Short mmCIF file of C-alpha atoms in Angstrom, two decimals:
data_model
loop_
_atom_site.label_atom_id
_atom_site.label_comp_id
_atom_site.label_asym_id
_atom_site.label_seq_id
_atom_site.Cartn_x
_atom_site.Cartn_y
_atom_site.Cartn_z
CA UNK A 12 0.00 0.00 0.00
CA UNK A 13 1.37 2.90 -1.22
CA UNK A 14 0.76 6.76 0.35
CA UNK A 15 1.91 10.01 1.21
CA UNK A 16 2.14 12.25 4.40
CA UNK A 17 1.64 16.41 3.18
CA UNK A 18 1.87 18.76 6.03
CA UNK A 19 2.57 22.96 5.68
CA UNK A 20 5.91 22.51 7.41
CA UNK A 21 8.69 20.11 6.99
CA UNK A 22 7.65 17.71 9.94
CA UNK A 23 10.10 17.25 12.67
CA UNK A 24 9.57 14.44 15.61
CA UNK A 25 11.00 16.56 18.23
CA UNK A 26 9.20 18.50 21.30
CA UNK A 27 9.29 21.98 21.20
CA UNK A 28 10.82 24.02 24.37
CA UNK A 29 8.80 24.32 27.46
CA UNK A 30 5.60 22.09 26.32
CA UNK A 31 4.84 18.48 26.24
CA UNK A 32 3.57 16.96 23.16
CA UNK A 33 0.23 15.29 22.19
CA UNK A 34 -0.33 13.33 18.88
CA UNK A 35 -3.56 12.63 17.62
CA UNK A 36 -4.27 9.87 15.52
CA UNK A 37 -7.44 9.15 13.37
CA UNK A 38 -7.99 5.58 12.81
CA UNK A 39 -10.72 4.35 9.93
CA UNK A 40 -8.35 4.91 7.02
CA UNK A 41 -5.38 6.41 9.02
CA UNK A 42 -4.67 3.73 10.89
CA UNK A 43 -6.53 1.09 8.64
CA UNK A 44 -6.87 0.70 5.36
CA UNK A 45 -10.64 0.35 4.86
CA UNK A 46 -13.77 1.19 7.18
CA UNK A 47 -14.14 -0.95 10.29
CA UNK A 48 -17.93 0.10 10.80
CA UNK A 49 -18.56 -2.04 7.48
CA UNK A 50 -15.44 -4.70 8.61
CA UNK A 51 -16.92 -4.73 11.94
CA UNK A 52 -20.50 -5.70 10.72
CA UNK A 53 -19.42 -8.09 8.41
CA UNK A 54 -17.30 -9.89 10.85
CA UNK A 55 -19.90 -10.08 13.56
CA UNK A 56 -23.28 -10.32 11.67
CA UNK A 57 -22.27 -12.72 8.24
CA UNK A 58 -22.28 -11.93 4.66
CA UNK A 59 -25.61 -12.30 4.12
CA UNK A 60 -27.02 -10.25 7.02
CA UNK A 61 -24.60 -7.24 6.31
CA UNK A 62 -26.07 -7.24 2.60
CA UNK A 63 -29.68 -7.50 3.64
CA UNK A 64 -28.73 -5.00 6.28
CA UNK A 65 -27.61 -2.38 3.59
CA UNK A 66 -29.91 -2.86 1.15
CA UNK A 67 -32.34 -2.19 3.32
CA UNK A 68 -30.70 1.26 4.22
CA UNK A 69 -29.59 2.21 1.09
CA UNK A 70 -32.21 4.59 0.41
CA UNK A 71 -30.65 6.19 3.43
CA UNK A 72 -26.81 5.60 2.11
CA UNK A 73 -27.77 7.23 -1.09
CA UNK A 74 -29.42 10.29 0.55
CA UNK A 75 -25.90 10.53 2.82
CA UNK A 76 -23.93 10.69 0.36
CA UNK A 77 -25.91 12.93 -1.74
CA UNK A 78 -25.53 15.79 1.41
CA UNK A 79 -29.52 15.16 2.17
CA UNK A 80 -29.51 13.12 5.40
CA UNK A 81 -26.96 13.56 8.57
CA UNK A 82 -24.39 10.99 8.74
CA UNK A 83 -24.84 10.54 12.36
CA UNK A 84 -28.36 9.54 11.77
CA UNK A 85 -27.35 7.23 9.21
CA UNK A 86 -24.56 5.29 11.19
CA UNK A 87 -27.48 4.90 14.12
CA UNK A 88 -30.10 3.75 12.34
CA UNK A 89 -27.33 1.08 11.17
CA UNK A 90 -25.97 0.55 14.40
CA UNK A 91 -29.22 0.04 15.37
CA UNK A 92 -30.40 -2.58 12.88
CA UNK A 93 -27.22 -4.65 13.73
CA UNK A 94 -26.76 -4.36 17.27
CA UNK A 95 -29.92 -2.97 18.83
CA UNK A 96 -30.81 -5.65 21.66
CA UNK A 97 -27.46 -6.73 21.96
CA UNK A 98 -25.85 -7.71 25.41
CA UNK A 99 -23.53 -5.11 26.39
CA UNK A 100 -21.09 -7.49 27.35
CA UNK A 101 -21.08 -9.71 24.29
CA UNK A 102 -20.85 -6.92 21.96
CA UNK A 103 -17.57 -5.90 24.55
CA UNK A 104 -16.69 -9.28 23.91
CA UNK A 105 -16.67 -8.92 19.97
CA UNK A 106 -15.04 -5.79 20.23
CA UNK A 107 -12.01 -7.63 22.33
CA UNK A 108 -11.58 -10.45 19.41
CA UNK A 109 -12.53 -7.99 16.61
CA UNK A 110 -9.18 -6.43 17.68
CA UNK A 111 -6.90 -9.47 15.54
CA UNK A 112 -9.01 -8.91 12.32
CA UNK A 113 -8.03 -5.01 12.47
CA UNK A 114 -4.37 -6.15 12.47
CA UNK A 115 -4.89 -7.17 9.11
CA UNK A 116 -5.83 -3.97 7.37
CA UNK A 117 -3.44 -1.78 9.88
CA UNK A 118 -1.28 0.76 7.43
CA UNK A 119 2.21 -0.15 8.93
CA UNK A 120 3.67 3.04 8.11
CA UNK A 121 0.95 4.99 10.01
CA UNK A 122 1.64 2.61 13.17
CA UNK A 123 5.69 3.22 12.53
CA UNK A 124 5.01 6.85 13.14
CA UNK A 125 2.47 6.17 16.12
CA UNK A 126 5.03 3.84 17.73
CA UNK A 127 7.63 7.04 16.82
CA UNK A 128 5.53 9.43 18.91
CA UNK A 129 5.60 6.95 21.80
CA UNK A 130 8.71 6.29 21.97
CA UNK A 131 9.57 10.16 22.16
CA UNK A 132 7.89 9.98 25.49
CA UNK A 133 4.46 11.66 23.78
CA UNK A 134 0.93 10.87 24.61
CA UNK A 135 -1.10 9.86 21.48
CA UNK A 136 -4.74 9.53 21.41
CA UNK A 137 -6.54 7.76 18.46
CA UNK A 138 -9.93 9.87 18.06
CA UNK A 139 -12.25 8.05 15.98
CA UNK A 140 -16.01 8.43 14.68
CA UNK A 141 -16.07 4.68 14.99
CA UNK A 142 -17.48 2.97 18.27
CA UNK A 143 -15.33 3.05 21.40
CA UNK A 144 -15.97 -0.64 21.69
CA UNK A 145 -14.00 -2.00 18.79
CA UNK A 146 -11.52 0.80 18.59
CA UNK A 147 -10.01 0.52 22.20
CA UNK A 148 -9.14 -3.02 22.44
CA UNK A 149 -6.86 -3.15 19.47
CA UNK A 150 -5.62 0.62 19.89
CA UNK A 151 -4.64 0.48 23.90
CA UNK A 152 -3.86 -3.24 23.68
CA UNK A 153 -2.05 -3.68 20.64
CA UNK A 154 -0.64 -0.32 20.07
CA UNK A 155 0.00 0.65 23.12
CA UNK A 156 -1.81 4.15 23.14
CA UNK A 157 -2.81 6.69 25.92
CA UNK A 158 -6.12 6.25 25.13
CA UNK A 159 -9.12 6.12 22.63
CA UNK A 160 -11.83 8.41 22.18
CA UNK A 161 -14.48 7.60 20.24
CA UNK A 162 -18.44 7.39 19.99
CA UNK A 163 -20.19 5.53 23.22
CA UNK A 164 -23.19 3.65 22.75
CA UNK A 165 -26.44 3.64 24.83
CA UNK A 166 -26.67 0.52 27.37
CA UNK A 167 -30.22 0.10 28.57
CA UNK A 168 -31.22 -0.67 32.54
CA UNK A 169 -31.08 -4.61 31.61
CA UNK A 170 -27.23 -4.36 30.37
CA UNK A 171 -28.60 -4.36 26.35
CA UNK A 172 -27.69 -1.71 23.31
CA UNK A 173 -30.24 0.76 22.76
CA UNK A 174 -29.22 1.26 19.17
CA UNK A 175 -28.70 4.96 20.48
CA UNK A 176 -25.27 6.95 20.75
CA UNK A 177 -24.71 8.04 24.32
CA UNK A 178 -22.49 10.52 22.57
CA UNK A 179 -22.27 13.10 19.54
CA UNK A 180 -20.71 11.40 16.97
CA UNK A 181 -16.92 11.54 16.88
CA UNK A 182 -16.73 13.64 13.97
CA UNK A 183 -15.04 16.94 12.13
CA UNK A 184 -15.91 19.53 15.33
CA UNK A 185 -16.91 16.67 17.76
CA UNK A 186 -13.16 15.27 17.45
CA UNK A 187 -11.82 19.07 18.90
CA UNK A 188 -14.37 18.99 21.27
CA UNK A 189 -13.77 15.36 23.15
CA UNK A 190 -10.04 16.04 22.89
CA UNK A 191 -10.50 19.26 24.57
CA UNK A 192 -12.96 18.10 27.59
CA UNK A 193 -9.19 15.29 28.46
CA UNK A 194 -6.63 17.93 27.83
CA UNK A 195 -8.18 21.59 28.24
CA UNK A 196 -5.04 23.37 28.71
CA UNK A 197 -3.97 24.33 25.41
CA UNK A 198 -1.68 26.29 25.53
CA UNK A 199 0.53 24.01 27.40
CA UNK A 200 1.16 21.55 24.39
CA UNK A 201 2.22 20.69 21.35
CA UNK A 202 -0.57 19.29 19.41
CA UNK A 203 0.14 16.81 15.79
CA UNK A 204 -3.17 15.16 14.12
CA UNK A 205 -3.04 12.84 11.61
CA UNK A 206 -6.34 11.99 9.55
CA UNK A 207 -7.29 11.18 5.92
CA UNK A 208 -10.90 12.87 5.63
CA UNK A 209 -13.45 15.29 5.69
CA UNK A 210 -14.42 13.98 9.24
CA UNK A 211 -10.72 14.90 9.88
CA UNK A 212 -10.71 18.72 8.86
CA UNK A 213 -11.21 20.71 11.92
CA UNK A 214 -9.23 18.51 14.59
CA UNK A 215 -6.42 19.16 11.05
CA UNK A 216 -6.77 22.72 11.13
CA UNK A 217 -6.91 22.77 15.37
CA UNK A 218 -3.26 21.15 15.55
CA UNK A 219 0.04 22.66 15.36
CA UNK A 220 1.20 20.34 13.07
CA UNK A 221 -1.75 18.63 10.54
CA UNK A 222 -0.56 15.56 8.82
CA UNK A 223 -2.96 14.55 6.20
CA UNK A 224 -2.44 10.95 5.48
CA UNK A 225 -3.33 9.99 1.67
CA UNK A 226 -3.46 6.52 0.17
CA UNK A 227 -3.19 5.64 -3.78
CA UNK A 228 -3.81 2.23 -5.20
CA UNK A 229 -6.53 1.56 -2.78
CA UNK A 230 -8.85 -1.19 -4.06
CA UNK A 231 -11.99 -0.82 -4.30
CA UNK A 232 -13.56 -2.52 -0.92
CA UNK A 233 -10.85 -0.70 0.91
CA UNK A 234 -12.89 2.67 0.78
CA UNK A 235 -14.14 4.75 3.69
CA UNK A 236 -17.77 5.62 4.38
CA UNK A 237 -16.64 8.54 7.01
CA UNK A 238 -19.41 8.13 9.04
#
């Protein structure tokens, strides 16, 4: 898999004089190579499920991507045909095991320059739009990150998925906002974002340092819906 980093400034893994430095790392197709909301579904629900699931929604999918419907309504109503009813715990539980498959489509040379950051003595956060539950085990296991920030989902009084986000989405001015409620104090640090999409933009344009991450030769089921 080829791809390139761009950035305004010629990028320099150093900390600058007097503050500490934070990296922030997007993950579906920054980290991966393809969407794990779709991977995700497929891996836990079966081929034919996730294609009766979708065609069911595509009405919705086409009015997304045509700038008509919210995406955060559209990744519910999905999240909610999948996993609504779900035990809490066994959808934890997929999460946890869900966590090998994503070390198949991890973009190496994004981890390299996570693992950089770390070993600098930085704290890097992966912010994501994708669920909490699937994105933690493989980033804070595996990877070895400060922590994950993502979007929660709703657990009823009997331990089962609403279908509902307890959060906003994780997205564009969400991804500021969550990353501002752990580390307020900004003035006190150094702040480099990685990300690859629109969803990306204003957590970009918020950092110090924005490193856009761009992929070529990508095939064609290795697309992201940036939900």
């Amino acid at each position: 898999l080829a791809f390139n980093f761009f950035c305004s400034n010629l990028f320099v893994m150093s900390m600058p004089k007097g503050k500490k430095t934070i990296a922030v790392f997007d993950f579906d197709g920054t980290i991966t190579t393809k969407d794990t909301l779709l991977y995700f579904i497929l891996f836990t629900r079966g081929y034919w499920a996730f294609m009766m699931g979708f065609l069911l929604y595509s009405p919705l999918l086409i009015a997304f991507k045509l700038r008509l419907y919210p995406n955060w309504k559209v990744k519910q109503a999905l999240f909610s045909y999948f996993f609504g009813g779900m035990n809490y715990k066994e959808f934890q539980r997929l999460g946890e095991i869900f966590a090998d498959e994503v070390k198949k489509i991890e973009c190496d040379s994004t981890v390299d320059k996570l693992k950089e950051h770390l070993k600098n003595g930085d704290k890097v956060y992966v912010i994501s739009a994708s669920i909490d539950d699937w994105v933690r085990p493989f980033c804070c296991s595996h990877l070895g990150v400060t922590a994950t920030i993502g979007t929660k989902v709703e657990v009823d009084l009997d331990g089962k998925l609403t279908g509902r986000f307890l959060t906003k989405n994780c997205y564009g001015p969400e991804k500021v906002n969550r990353l501002l409620e752990i580390e307020p104090d900004r003035k006190n640090y150094f702040l480099y974002a990685y990300g690859d999409s629109r969803g990306d933009k204003e957590m970009l344009e918020f950092a110090d340092r924005g490193i856009t991450v761009s992929y070529t030769h990508l095939r064609a089921h290795e697309t992201v819906l940036d939900l």
